[in-house]
Amino acid sequence: PLKHRLETCGFLFLEKRRKPKLNKDSIAKYKLRPSQIVDLKNNKTVVLDDGENLSSEEVCEPADEPRSYAYCSDTAYSEKVVGFVTGVSTLYHESTFLESEKERAKTTFHSTASQAATVAQKAQVGQLILGHYSSRYTDDEEFLQEAKTVFHNVELASEGSVFQIGPAIISLEESDEPNASEEDSTH
């Protein structure tokens, strides 16, 4: 649902949920067969050769939460984006302008740092990465300061930057279809 003069695409990457990790010492300790290992990793209880029940919780560690990443560049501020990126671990959102150039951002179909932070805040994302700054600005830190007035966990992208993507904040498996029916706003 990106909004620009030219057709642009955003991306949403969702990591699959992994199975629990079986404690390797448990295999020998309980003399587990391959079929029992599979059942335990699928959160099932198995019956051991001696008749005892062994639950997954006793021998498995929970899997890491899946991670997610959304990429939104070349877009004017749009409420429609929120429904598509809700709960992602990390959101990259363009911030071509500062709020002082809000009207220019609107006419050129770009976003301000404050608008990008508003999307992050409304979508309850874990981390916001800002980028795609206009060359008219000499200090990228202004983008960081502006965005942090709206959303706390903000980083600035620059050439060669590397970011760690943590687990999703809201379970993306439980959410319904992205909410694209909301009205656009001219924040």
mmCIF file with all atom_site columns, N, CA and C in Angstrom, residues 78-150:
data_model
loop_
_atom_site.group_PDB
_atom_site.id
_atom_site.type_symbol
_atom_site.label_atom_id
_atom_site.label_alt_id
_atom_site.label_comp_id
_atom_site.label_asym_id
_atom_site.label_entity_id
_atom_site.label_seq_id
_atom_site.pdbx_PDB_ins_code
_atom_site.Cartn_x
_atom_site.Cartn_y
_atom_site.Cartn_z
_atom_site.occupancy
_atom_site.B_iso_or_equiv
_atom_site.pdbx_formal_charge
_atom_site.auth_seq_id
_atom_site.auth_comp_id
_atom_site.auth_asym_id
_atom_site.auth_atom_id
_atom_site.pdbx_PDB_model_num
ATOM 1   N N  . SER A 1 78  ? 0.950  7.095  4.972  1.00 0.00 ? 78  SER A N  1
ATOM 2   C CA . SER A 1 78  ? -0.313 6.421  4.688  1.00 0.00 ? 78  SER A CA 1
ATOM 3   C C  . SER A 1 78  ? -0.687 5.527  5.864  1.00 0.00 ? 78  SER A C  1
ATOM 4   N N  . GLU A 1 79  ? -1.902 5.696  6.356  1.00 0.00 ? 79  GLU A N  1
ATOM 5   C CA . GLU A 1 79  ? -2.420 4.850  7.435  1.00 0.00 ? 79  GLU A CA 1
ATOM 6   C C  . GLU A 1 79  ? -2.525 3.391  6.975  1.00 0.00 ? 79  GLU A C  1
ATOM 7   N N  . LYS A 1 80  ? -2.661 3.165  5.691  1.00 0.00 ? 80  LYS A N  1
ATOM 8   C CA . LYS A 1 80  ? -2.802 1.798  5.176  1.00 0.00 ? 80  LYS A CA 1
ATOM 9   C C  . LYS A 1 80  ? -1.574 0.947  5.480  1.00 0.00 ? 80  LYS A C  1
ATOM 10  N N  . VAL A 1 81  ? -0.419 1.572  5.557  1.00 0.00 ? 81  VAL A N  1
ATOM 11  C CA . VAL A 1 81  ? 0.816  0.836  5.843  1.00 0.00 ? 81  VAL A CA 1
ATOM 12  C C  . VAL A 1 81  ? 0.748  0.176  7.213  1.00 0.00 ? 81  VAL A C  1
ATOM 13  N N  . VAL A 1 82  ? 0.133  0.845  8.172  1.00 0.00 ? 82  VAL A N  1
ATOM 14  C CA . VAL A 1 82  ? 0.073  0.348  9.553  1.00 0.00 ? 82  VAL A CA 1
ATOM 15  C C  . VAL A 1 82  ? -0.477 -1.077 9.608  1.00 0.00 ? 82  VAL A C  1
ATOM 16  N N  . GLY A 1 83  ? -1.565 -1.349 8.916  1.00 0.00 ? 83  GLY A N  1
ATOM 17  C CA . GLY A 1 83  ? -2.177 -2.668 8.939  1.00 0.00 ? 83  GLY A CA 1
ATOM 18  C C  . GLY A 1 83  ? -1.298 -3.771 8.387  1.00 0.00 ? 83  GLY A C  1
ATOM 19  N N  . PHE A 1 84  ? -0.409 -3.409 7.489  1.00 0.00 ? 84  PHE A N  1
ATOM 20  C CA . PHE A 1 84  ? 0.470  -4.408 6.878  1.00 0.00 ? 84  PHE A CA 1
ATOM 21  C C  . PHE A 1 84  ? 1.713  -4.699 7.711  1.00 0.00 ? 84  PHE A C  1
ATOM 22  N N  . VAL A 1 85  ? 2.129  -3.753 8.549  1.00 0.00 ? 85  VAL A N  1
ATOM 23  C CA . VAL A 1 85  ? 3.391  -3.919 9.283  1.00 0.00 ? 85  VAL A CA 1
ATOM 24  C C  . VAL A 1 85  ? 3.193  -4.084 10.789 1.00 0.00 ? 85  VAL A C  1
ATOM 25  N N  . THR A 1 86  ? 1.959  -4.195 11.241 1.00 0.00 ? 86  THR A N  1
ATOM 26  C CA . THR A 1 86  ? 1.695  -4.303 12.673 1.00 0.00 ? 86  THR A CA 1
ATOM 27  C C  . THR A 1 86  ? 2.466  -5.455 13.306 1.00 0.00 ? 86  THR A C  1
ATOM 28  N N  . GLY A 1 87  ? 3.207  -5.116 14.360 1.00 0.00 ? 87  GLY A N  1
ATOM 29  C CA . GLY A 1 87  ? 3.909  -6.110 15.149 1.00 0.00 ? 87  GLY A CA 1
ATOM 30  C C  . GLY A 1 87  ? 5.217  -6.618 14.593 1.00 0.00 ? 87  GLY A C  1
ATOM 31  N N  . VAL A 1 88  ? 5.693  -6.071 13.478 1.00 0.00 ? 88  VAL A N  1
ATOM 32  C CA . VAL A 1 88  ? 6.958  -6.579 12.949 1.00 0.00 ? 88  VAL A CA 1
ATOM 33  C C  . VAL A 1 88  ? 8.107  -6.249 13.895 1.00 0.00 ? 88  VAL A C  1
ATOM 34  N N  . SER A 1 89  ? 9.126  -7.070 13.831 1.00 0.00 ? 89  SER A N  1
ATOM 35  C CA . SER A 1 89  ? 10.316 -6.848 14.654 1.00 0.00 ? 89  SER A CA 1
ATOM 36  C C  . SER A 1 89  ? 10.974 -5.527 14.289 1.00 0.00 ? 89  SER A C  1
ATOM 37  N N  . THR A 1 90  ? 11.203 -5.354 12.988 1.00 0.00 ? 90  THR A N  1
ATOM 38  C CA . THR A 1 90  ? 11.918 -4.180 12.507 1.00 0.00 ? 90  THR A CA 1
ATOM 39  C C  . THR A 1 90  ? 11.217 -3.614 11.277 1.00 0.00 ? 90  THR A C  1
ATOM 40  N N  . LEU A 1 91  ? 11.047 -2.306 11.294 1.00 0.00 ? 91  LEU A N  1
ATOM 41  C CA . LEU A 1 91  ? 10.450 -1.579 10.170 1.00 0.00 ? 91  LEU A CA 1
ATOM 42  C C  . LEU A 1 91  ? 11.470 -0.601 9.622  1.00 0.00 ? 91  LEU A C  1
ATOM 43  N N  . TYR A 1 92  ? 11.797 -0.735 8.333  1.00 0.00 ? 92  TYR A N  1
ATOM 44  C CA . TYR A 1 92  ? 12.568 0.305  7.651  1.00 0.00 ? 92  TYR A CA 1
ATOM 45  C C  . TYR A 1 92  ? 11.532 1.193  6.968  1.00 0.00 ? 92  TYR A C  1
ATOM 46  N N  . HIS A 1 93  ? 11.585 2.488  7.255  1.00 0.00 ? 93  HIS A N  1
ATOM 47  C CA . HIS A 1 93  ? 10.632 3.423  6.639  1.00 0.00 ? 93  HIS A CA 1
ATOM 48  C C  . HIS A 1 93  ? 11.396 4.643  6.180  1.00 0.00 ? 93  HIS A C  1
ATOM 49  N N  . GLU A 1 94  ? 11.121 5.071  4.975  1.00 0.00 ? 94  GLU A N  1
ATOM 50  C CA . GLU A 1 94  ? 11.775 6.263  4.464  1.00 0.00 ? 94  GLU A CA 1
ATOM 51  C C  . GLU A 1 94  ? 11.416 7.474  5.305  1.00 0.00 ? 94  GLU A C  1
ATOM 52  N N  . SER A 1 95  ? 12.335 8.407  5.364  1.00 0.00 ? 95  SER A N  1
ATOM 53  C CA . SER A 1 95  ? 12.099 9.692  6.036  1.00 0.00 ? 95  SER A CA 1
ATOM 54  C C  . SER A 1 95  ? 12.885 10.741 5.264  1.00 0.00 ? 95  SER A C  1
ATOM 55  N N  . THR A 1 96  ? 12.395 11.043 4.097  1.00 0.00 ? 96  THR A N  1
ATOM 56  C CA . THR A 1 96  ? 13.097 11.945 3.193  1.00 0.00 ? 96  THR A CA 1
ATOM 57  C C  . THR A 1 96  ? 13.212 13.354 3.759  1.00 0.00 ? 96  THR A C  1
ATOM 58  N N  . PHE A 1 97  ? 12.184 13.766 4.514  1.00 0.00 ? 97  PHE A N  1
ATOM 59  C CA . PHE A 1 97  ? 12.150 15.138 5.022  1.00 0.00 ? 97  PHE A CA 1
ATOM 60  C C  . PHE A 1 97  ? 11.933 15.177 6.529  1.00 0.00 ? 97  PHE A C  1
ATOM 61  N N  . LEU A 1 98  ? 12.217 16.344 7.092  1.00 0.00 ? 98  LEU A N  1
ATOM 62  C CA . LEU A 1 98  ? 11.852 16.623 8.483  1.00 0.00 ? 98  LEU A CA 1
ATOM 63  C C  . LEU A 1 98  ? 10.464 17.253 8.474  1.00 0.00 ? 98  LEU A C  1
ATOM 64  N N  . GLU A 1 99  ? 9.850  17.317 9.630  1.00 0.00 ? 99  GLU A N  1
ATOM 65  C CA . GLU A 1 99  ? 8.480  17.824 9.748  1.00 0.00 ? 99  GLU A CA 1
ATOM 66  C C  . GLU A 1 99  ? 8.353  19.262 9.248  1.00 0.00 ? 99  GLU A C  1
ATOM 67  N N  . SER A 1 100 ? 9.422  20.034 9.321  1.00 0.00 ? 100 SER A N  1
ATOM 68  C CA . SER A 1 100 ? 9.391  21.419 8.823  1.00 0.00 ? 100 SER A CA 1
ATOM 69  C C  . SER A 1 100 ? 9.128  21.466 7.318  1.00 0.00 ? 100 SER A C  1
ATOM 70  N N  . GLU A 1 101 ? 9.363  20.369 6.624  1.00 0.00 ? 101 GLU A N  1
ATOM 71  C CA . GLU A 1 101 ? 9.113  20.271 5.176  1.00 0.00 ? 101 GLU A CA 1
ATOM 72  C C  . GLU A 1 101 ? 7.940  19.330 4.888  1.00 0.00 ? 101 GLU A C  1
ATOM 73  N N  . LYS A 1 102 ? 6.983  19.288 5.801  1.00 0.00 ? 102 LYS A N  1
ATOM 74  C CA . LYS A 1 102 ? 5.841  18.369 5.692  1.00 0.00 ? 102 LYS A CA 1
ATOM 75  C C  . LYS A 1 102 ? 5.068  18.565 4.386  1.00 0.00 ? 102 LYS A C  1
ATOM 76  N N  . GLU A 1 103 ? 4.845  19.800 3.986  1.00 0.00 ? 103 GLU A N  1
ATOM 77  C CA . GLU A 1 103 ? 4.096  20.062 2.750  1.00 0.00 ? 103 GLU A CA 1
ATOM 78  C C  . GLU A 1 103 ? 4.876  19.584 1.520  1.00 0.00 ? 103 GLU A C  1
ATOM 79  N N  . ARG A 1 104 ? 6.179  19.784 1.539  1.00 0.00 ? 104 ARG A N  1
ATOM 80  C CA . ARG A 1 104 ? 7.012  19.288 0.427  1.00 0.00 ? 104 ARG A CA 1
ATOM 81  C C  . ARG A 1 104 ? 6.974  17.762 0.390  1.00 0.00 ? 104 ARG A C  1
ATOM 82  N N  . ALA A 1 105 ? 7.017  17.146 1.551  1.00 0.00 ? 105 ALA A N  1
ATOM 83  C CA . ALA A 1 105 ? 6.923  15.685 1.613  1.00 0.00 ? 105 ALA A CA 1
ATOM 84  C C  . ALA A 1 105 ? 5.614  15.217 0.982  1.00 0.00 ? 105 ALA A C  1
ATOM 85  N N  . LYS A 1 106 ? 4.542  15.916 1.292  1.00 0.00 ? 106 LYS A N  1
ATOM 86  C CA . LYS A 1 106 ? 3.226  15.536 0.765  1.00 0.00 ? 106 LYS A CA 1
ATOM 87  C C  . LYS A 1 106 ? 3.173  15.674 -0.755 1.00 0.00 ? 106 LYS A C  1
ATOM 88  N N  . THR A 1 107 ? 3.684  16.768 -1.282 1.00 0.00 ? 107 THR A N  1
ATOM 89  C CA . THR A 1 107 ? 3.593  16.998 -2.729 1.00 0.00 ? 107 THR A CA 1
ATOM 90  C C  . THR A 1 107 ? 4.541  16.105 -3.524 1.00 0.00 ? 107 THR A C  1
ATOM 91  N N  . THR A 1 108 ? 5.617  15.640 -2.887 1.00 0.00 ? 108 THR A N  1
ATOM 92  C CA . THR A 1 108 ? 6.570  14.768 -3.589 1.00 0.00 ? 108 THR A CA 1
ATOM 93  C C  . THR A 1 108 ? 6.367  13.291 -3.232 1.00 0.00 ? 108 THR A C  1
ATOM 94  N N  . PHE A 1 109 ? 5.320  13.007 -2.471 1.00 0.00 ? 109 PHE A N  1
ATOM 95  C CA . PHE A 1 109 ? 4.976  11.635 -2.077 1.00 0.00 ? 109 PHE A CA 1
ATOM 96  C C  . PHE A 1 109 ? 6.109  10.951 -1.295 1.00 0.00 ? 109 PHE A C  1
ATOM 97  N N  . HIS A 1 110 ? 6.596  11.676 -0.297 1.00 0.00 ? 110 HIS A N  1
ATOM 98  C CA . HIS A 1 110 ? 7.588  11.141 0.627  1.00 0.00 ? 110 HIS A CA 1
ATOM 99  C C  . HIS A 1 110 ? 7.090  11.343 2.051  1.00 0.00 ? 110 HIS A C  1
ATOM 100 N N  . SER A 1 111 ? 7.848  10.875 3.024  1.00 0.00 ? 111 SER A N  1
ATOM 101 C CA . SER A 1 111 ? 7.455  10.966 4.434  1.00 0.00 ? 111 SER A CA 1
ATOM 102 C C  . SER A 1 111 ? 8.472  11.780 5.217  1.00 0.00 ? 111 SER A C  1
ATOM 103 N N  . THR A 1 112 ? 8.010  12.279 6.350  1.00 0.00 ? 112 THR A N  1
ATOM 104 C CA . THR A 1 112 ? 8.910  12.940 7.295  1.00 0.00 ? 112 THR A CA 1
ATOM 105 C C  . THR A 1 112 ? 9.343  11.915 8.341  1.00 0.00 ? 112 THR A C  1
ATOM 106 N N  . ALA A 1 113 ? 10.363 12.249 9.096  1.00 0.00 ? 113 ALA A N  1
ATOM 107 C CA . ALA A 1 113 ? 10.826 11.364 10.175 1.00 0.00 ? 113 ALA A CA 1
ATOM 108 C C  . ALA A 1 113 ? 9.717  11.167 11.202 1.00 0.00 ? 113 ALA A C  1
ATOM 109 N N  . SER A 1 114 ? 8.987  12.208 11.488 1.00 0.00 ? 114 SER A N  1
ATOM 110 C CA . SER A 1 114 ? 7.882  12.126 12.441 1.00 0.00 ? 114 SER A CA 1
ATOM 111 C C  . SER A 1 114 ? 6.768  11.213 11.919 1.00 0.00 ? 114 SER A C  1
ATOM 112 N N  . GLN A 1 115 ? 6.466  11.292 10.644 1.00 0.00 ? 115 GLN A N  1
ATOM 113 C CA . GLN A 1 115 ? 5.436  10.438 10.057 1.00 0.00 ? 115 GLN A CA 1
ATOM 114 C C  . GLN A 1 115 ? 5.867  8.969  10.066 1.00 0.00 ? 115 GLN A C  1
ATOM 115 N N  . ALA A 1 116 ? 7.122  8.705  9.761  1.00 0.00 ? 116 ALA A N  1
ATOM 116 C CA . ALA A 1 116 ? 7.631  7.335  9.812  1.00 0.00 ? 116 ALA A CA 1
ATOM 117 C C  . ALA A 1 116 ? 7.521  6.795  11.236 1.00 0.00 ? 116 ALA A C  1
ATOM 118 N N  . ALA A 1 117 ? 7.864  7.628  12.218 1.00 0.00 ? 117 ALA A N  1
ATOM 119 C CA . ALA A 1 117 ? 7.768  7.221  13.623 1.00 0.00 ? 117 ALA A CA 1
ATOM 120 C C  . ALA A 1 117 ? 6.317  6.995  14.034 1.00 0.00 ? 117 ALA A C  1
ATOM 121 N N  . THR A 1 118 ? 5.410  7.756  13.465 1.00 0.00 ? 118 THR A N  1
ATOM 122 C CA . THR A 1 118 ? 3.984  7.571  13.755 1.00 0.00 ? 118 THR A CA 1
ATOM 123 C C  . THR A 1 118 ? 3.506  6.219  13.239 1.00 0.00 ? 118 THR A C  1
ATOM 124 N N  . VAL A 1 119 ? 3.946  5.832  12.052 1.00 0.00 ? 119 VAL A N  1
ATOM 125 C CA . VAL A 1 119 ? 3.613  4.503  11.520 1.00 0.00 ? 119 VAL A CA 1
ATOM 126 C C  . VAL A 1 119 ? 4.146  3.438  12.471 1.00 0.00 ? 119 VAL A C  1
ATOM 127 N N  . ALA A 1 120 ? 5.395  3.583  12.907 1.00 0.00 ? 120 ALA A N  1
ATOM 128 C CA . ALA A 1 120 ? 6.010  2.604  13.812 1.00 0.00 ? 120 ALA A CA 1
ATOM 129 C C  . ALA A 1 120 ? 5.246  2.520  15.131 1.00 0.00 ? 120 ALA A C  1
ATOM 130 N N  . GLN A 1 121 ? 4.863  3.654  15.656 1.00 0.00 ? 121 GLN A N  1
ATOM 131 C CA . GLN A 1 121 ? 4.143  3.693  16.933 1.00 0.00 ? 121 GLN A CA 1
ATOM 132 C C  . GLN A 1 121 ? 2.754  3.066  16.802 1.00 0.00 ? 121 GLN A C  1
ATOM 133 N N  . LYS A 1 122 ? 2.029  3.420  15.770 1.00 0.00 ? 122 LYS A N  1
ATOM 134 C CA . LYS A 1 122 ? 0.678  2.875  15.566 1.00 0.00 ? 122 LYS A CA 1
ATOM 135 C C  . LYS A 1 122 ? 0.722  1.382  15.261 1.00 0.00 ? 122 LYS A C  1
ATOM 136 N N  . ALA A 1 123 ? 1.756  0.938  14.567 1.00 0.00 ? 123 ALA A N  1
ATOM 137 C CA . ALA A 1 123 ? 1.882  -0.468 14.192 1.00 0.00 ? 123 ALA A CA 1
ATOM 138 C C  . ALA A 1 123 ? 2.529  -1.298 15.305 1.00 0.00 ? 123 ALA A C  1
ATOM 139 N N  . GLN A 1 124 ? 2.941  -0.663 16.365 1.00 0.00 ? 124 GLN A N  1
ATOM 140 C CA . GLN A 1 124 ? 3.546  -1.352 17.509 1.00 0.00 ? 124 GLN A CA 1
ATOM 141 C C  . GLN A 1 124 ? 4.710  -2.239 17.078 1.00 0.00 ? 124 GLN A C  1
ATOM 142 N N  . VAL A 1 125 ? 5.618  -1.670 16.293 1.00 0.00 ? 125 VAL A N  1
ATOM 143 C CA . VAL A 1 125 ? 6.785  -2.424 15.848 1.00 0.00 ? 125 VAL A CA 1
ATOM 144 C C  . VAL A 1 125 ? 7.849  -2.414 16.933 1.00 0.00 ? 125 VAL A C  1
ATOM 145 N N  . GLY A 1 126 ? 8.829  -3.290 16.808 1.00 0.00 ? 126 GLY A N  1
ATOM 146 C CA . GLY A 1 126 ? 9.893  -3.351 17.800 1.00 0.00 ? 126 GLY A CA 1
ATOM 147 C C  . GLY A 1 126 ? 10.951 -2.284 17.597 1.00 0.00 ? 126 GLY A C  1
ATOM 148 N N  . GLN A 1 127 ? 11.321 -2.049 16.341 1.00 0.00 ? 127 GLN A N  1
ATOM 149 C CA . GLN A 1 127 ? 12.398 -1.131 16.027 1.00 0.00 ? 127 GLN A CA 1
ATOM 150 C C  . GLN A 1 127 ? 12.090 -0.432 14.716 1.00 0.00 ? 127 GLN A C  1
ATOM 151 N N  . LEU A 1 128 ? 12.448 0.838  14.638 1.00 0.00 ? 128 LEU A N  1
ATOM 152 C CA . LEU A 1 128 ? 12.288 1.618  13.413 1.00 0.00 ? 128 LEU A CA 1
ATOM 153 C C  . LEU A 1 128 ? 13.669 2.005  12.902 1.00 0.00 ? 128 LEU A C  1
ATOM 154 N N  . ILE A 1 129 ? 13.887 1.765  11.622 1.00 0.00 ? 129 ILE A N  1
ATOM 155 C CA . ILE A 1 129 ? 15.111 2.214  10.964 1.00 0.00 ? 129 ILE A CA 1
ATOM 156 C C  . ILE A 1 129 ? 14.701 3.255  9.930  1.00 0.00 ? 129 ILE A C  1
ATOM 157 N N  . LEU A 1 130 ? 15.294 4.430  10.030 1.00 0.00 ? 130 LEU A N  1
ATOM 158 C CA . LEU A 1 130 ? 15.008 5.510  9.091  1.00 0.00 ? 130 LEU A CA 1
ATOM 159 C C  . LEU A 1 130 ? 16.074 5.556  8.004  1.00 0.00 ? 130 LEU A C  1
ATOM 160 N N  . GLY A 1 131 ? 15.666 5.949  6.808  1.00 0.00 ? 131 GLY A N  1
ATOM 161 C CA . GLY A 1 131 ? 16.611 6.114  5.706  1.00 0.00 ? 131 GLY A CA 1
ATOM 162 C C  . GLY A 1 131 ? 16.007 6.923  4.590  1.00 0.00 ? 131 GLY A C  1
ATOM 163 N N  . HIS A 1 132 ? 16.709 7.016  3.469  1.00 0.00 ? 132 HIS A N  1
ATOM 164 C CA . HIS A 1 132 ? 16.249 7.724  2.266  1.00 0.00 ? 132 HIS A CA 1
ATOM 165 C C  . HIS A 1 132 ? 16.108 9.224  2.541  1.00 0.00 ? 132 HIS A C  1
ATOM 166 N N  . TYR A 1 133 ? 17.153 9.818  3.128  1.00 0.00 ? 133 TYR A N  1
ATOM 167 C CA . TYR A 1 133 ? 17.124 11.228 3.514  1.00 0.00 ? 133 TYR A CA 1
ATOM 168 C C  . TYR A 1 133 ? 17.411 12.126 2.308  1.00 0.00 ? 133 TYR A C  1
ATOM 169 N N  . SER A 1 134 ? 16.755 13.258 2.286  1.00 0.00 ? 134 SER A N  1
ATOM 170 C CA . SER A 1 134 ? 17.032 14.243 1.247  1.00 0.00 ? 134 SER A CA 1
ATOM 171 C C  . SER A 1 134 ? 18.443 14.795 1.447  1.00 0.00 ? 134 SER A C  1
ATOM 172 N N  . SER A 1 135 ? 19.132 15.044 0.333  1.00 0.00 ? 135 SER A N  1
ATOM 173 C CA . SER A 1 135 ? 20.496 15.570 0.412  1.00 0.00 ? 135 SER A CA 1
ATOM 174 C C  . SER A 1 135 ? 20.525 17.027 0.885  1.00 0.00 ? 135 SER A C  1
ATOM 175 N N  . ARG A 1 136 ? 19.369 17.650 1.020  1.00 0.00 ? 136 ARG A N  1
ATOM 176 C CA . ARG A 1 136 ? 19.325 19.027 1.512  1.00 0.00 ? 136 ARG A CA 1
ATOM 177 C C  . ARG A 1 136 ? 19.750 19.115 2.973  1.00 0.00 ? 136 ARG A C  1
ATOM 178 N N  . TYR A 1 137 ? 19.714 17.998 3.681  1.00 0.00 ? 137 TYR A N  1
ATOM 179 C CA . TYR A 1 137 ? 20.078 17.985 5.099  1.00 0.00 ? 137 TYR A CA 1
ATOM 180 C C  . TYR A 1 137 ? 21.526 17.546 5.259  1.00 0.00 ? 137 TYR A C  1
ATOM 181 N N  . THR A 1 138 ? 22.226 18.227 6.143  1.00 0.00 ? 138 THR A N  1
ATOM 182 C CA . THR A 1 138 ? 23.635 17.894 6.384  1.00 0.00 ? 138 THR A CA 1
ATOM 183 C C  . THR A 1 138 ? 23.827 17.077 7.654  1.00 0.00 ? 138 THR A C  1
ATOM 184 N N  . ASP A 1 139 ? 22.813 17.036 8.511  1.00 0.00 ? 139 ASP A N  1
ATOM 185 C CA . ASP A 1 139 ? 22.935 16.322 9.786  1.00 0.00 ? 139 ASP A CA 1
ATOM 186 C C  . ASP A 1 139 ? 21.791 15.316 9.930  1.00 0.00 ? 139 ASP A C  1
ATOM 187 N N  . ASP A 1 140 ? 22.088 14.043 9.705  1.00 0.00 ? 140 ASP A N  1
ATOM 188 C CA . ASP A 1 140 ? 21.067 12.998 9.818  1.00 0.00 ? 140 ASP A CA 1
ATOM 189 C C  . ASP A 1 140 ? 20.532 12.860 11.235 1.00 0.00 ? 140 ASP A C  1
ATOM 190 N N  . GLU A 1 141 ? 21.288 13.309 12.223 1.00 0.00 ? 141 GLU A N  1
ATOM 191 C CA . GLU A 1 141 ? 20.853 13.212 13.627 1.00 0.00 ? 141 GLU A CA 1
ATOM 192 C C  . GLU A 1 141 ? 19.535 13.943 13.862 1.00 0.00 ? 141 GLU A C  1
ATOM 193 N N  . GLU A 1 142 ? 19.242 14.949 13.044 1.00 0.00 ? 142 GLU A N  1
ATOM 194 C CA . GLU A 1 142 ? 17.969 15.663 13.173 1.00 0.00 ? 142 GLU A CA 1
ATOM 195 C C  . GLU A 1 142 ? 16.793 14.714 12.940 1.00 0.00 ? 142 GLU A C  1
ATOM 196 N N  . PHE A 1 143 ? 16.969 13.763 12.029 1.00 0.00 ? 143 PHE A N  1
ATOM 197 C CA . PHE A 1 143 ? 15.917 12.773 11.754 1.00 0.00 ? 143 PHE A CA 1
ATOM 198 C C  . PHE A 1 143 ? 15.694 11.893 12.980 1.00 0.00 ? 143 PHE A C  1
ATOM 199 N N  . LEU A 1 144 ? 16.779 11.495 13.605 1.00 0.00 ? 144 LEU A N  1
ATOM 200 C CA . LEU A 1 144 ? 16.703 10.661 14.801 1.00 0.00 ? 144 LEU A CA 1
ATOM 201 C C  . LEU A 1 144 ? 15.989 11.408 15.929 1.00 0.00 ? 144 LEU A C  1
ATOM 202 N N  . GLN A 1 145 ? 16.386 12.633 16.168 1.00 0.00 ? 145 GLN A N  1
ATOM 203 C CA . GLN A 1 145 ? 15.773 13.427 17.237 1.00 0.00 ? 145 GLN A CA 1
ATOM 204 C C  . GLN A 1 145 ? 14.282 13.619 16.990 1.00 0.00 ? 145 GLN A C  1
ATOM 205 N N  . GLU A 1 146 ? 13.907 13.946 15.761 1.00 0.00 ? 146 GLU A N  1
ATOM 206 C CA . GLU A 1 146 ? 12.500 14.165 15.443 1.00 0.00 ? 146 GLU A CA 1
ATOM 207 C C  . GLU A 1 146 ? 11.689 12.885 15.633 1.00 0.00 ? 146 GLU A C  1
ATOM 208 N N  . ALA A 1 147 ? 12.196 11.777 15.123 1.00 0.00 ? 147 ALA A N  1
ATOM 209 C CA . ALA A 1 147 ? 11.457 10.511 15.223 1.00 0.00 ? 147 ALA A CA 1
ATOM 210 C C  . ALA A 1 147 ? 11.305 10.071 16.679 1.00 0.00 ? 147 ALA A C  1
ATOM 211 N N  . LYS A 1 148 ? 12.322 10.289 17.488 1.00 0.00 ? 148 LYS A N  1
ATOM 212 C CA . LYS A 1 148 ? 12.279 9.853  18.887 1.00 0.00 ? 148 LYS A CA 1
ATOM 213 C C  . LYS A 1 148 ? 11.276 10.638 19.726 1.00 0.00 ? 148 LYS A C  1
ATOM 214 N N  . THR A 1 149 ? 10.766 11.730 19.221 1.00 0.00 ? 149 THR A N  1
ATOM 215 C CA . THR A 1 149 ? 9.689  12.426 19.952 1.00 0.00 ? 149 THR A CA 1
ATOM 216 C C  . THR A 1 149 ? 8.378  11.657 19.839 1.00 0.00 ? 149 THR A C  1
ATOM 217 N N  . VAL A 1 150 ? 8.299  10.726 18.882 1.00 0.00 ? 150 VAL A N  1
ATOM 218 C CA . VAL A 1 150 ? 7.087  9.947  18.648 1.00 0.00 ? 150 VAL A CA 1
ATOM 219 C C  . VAL A 1 150 ? 7.279  8.475  19.019 1.00 0.00 ? 150 VAL A C  1
#
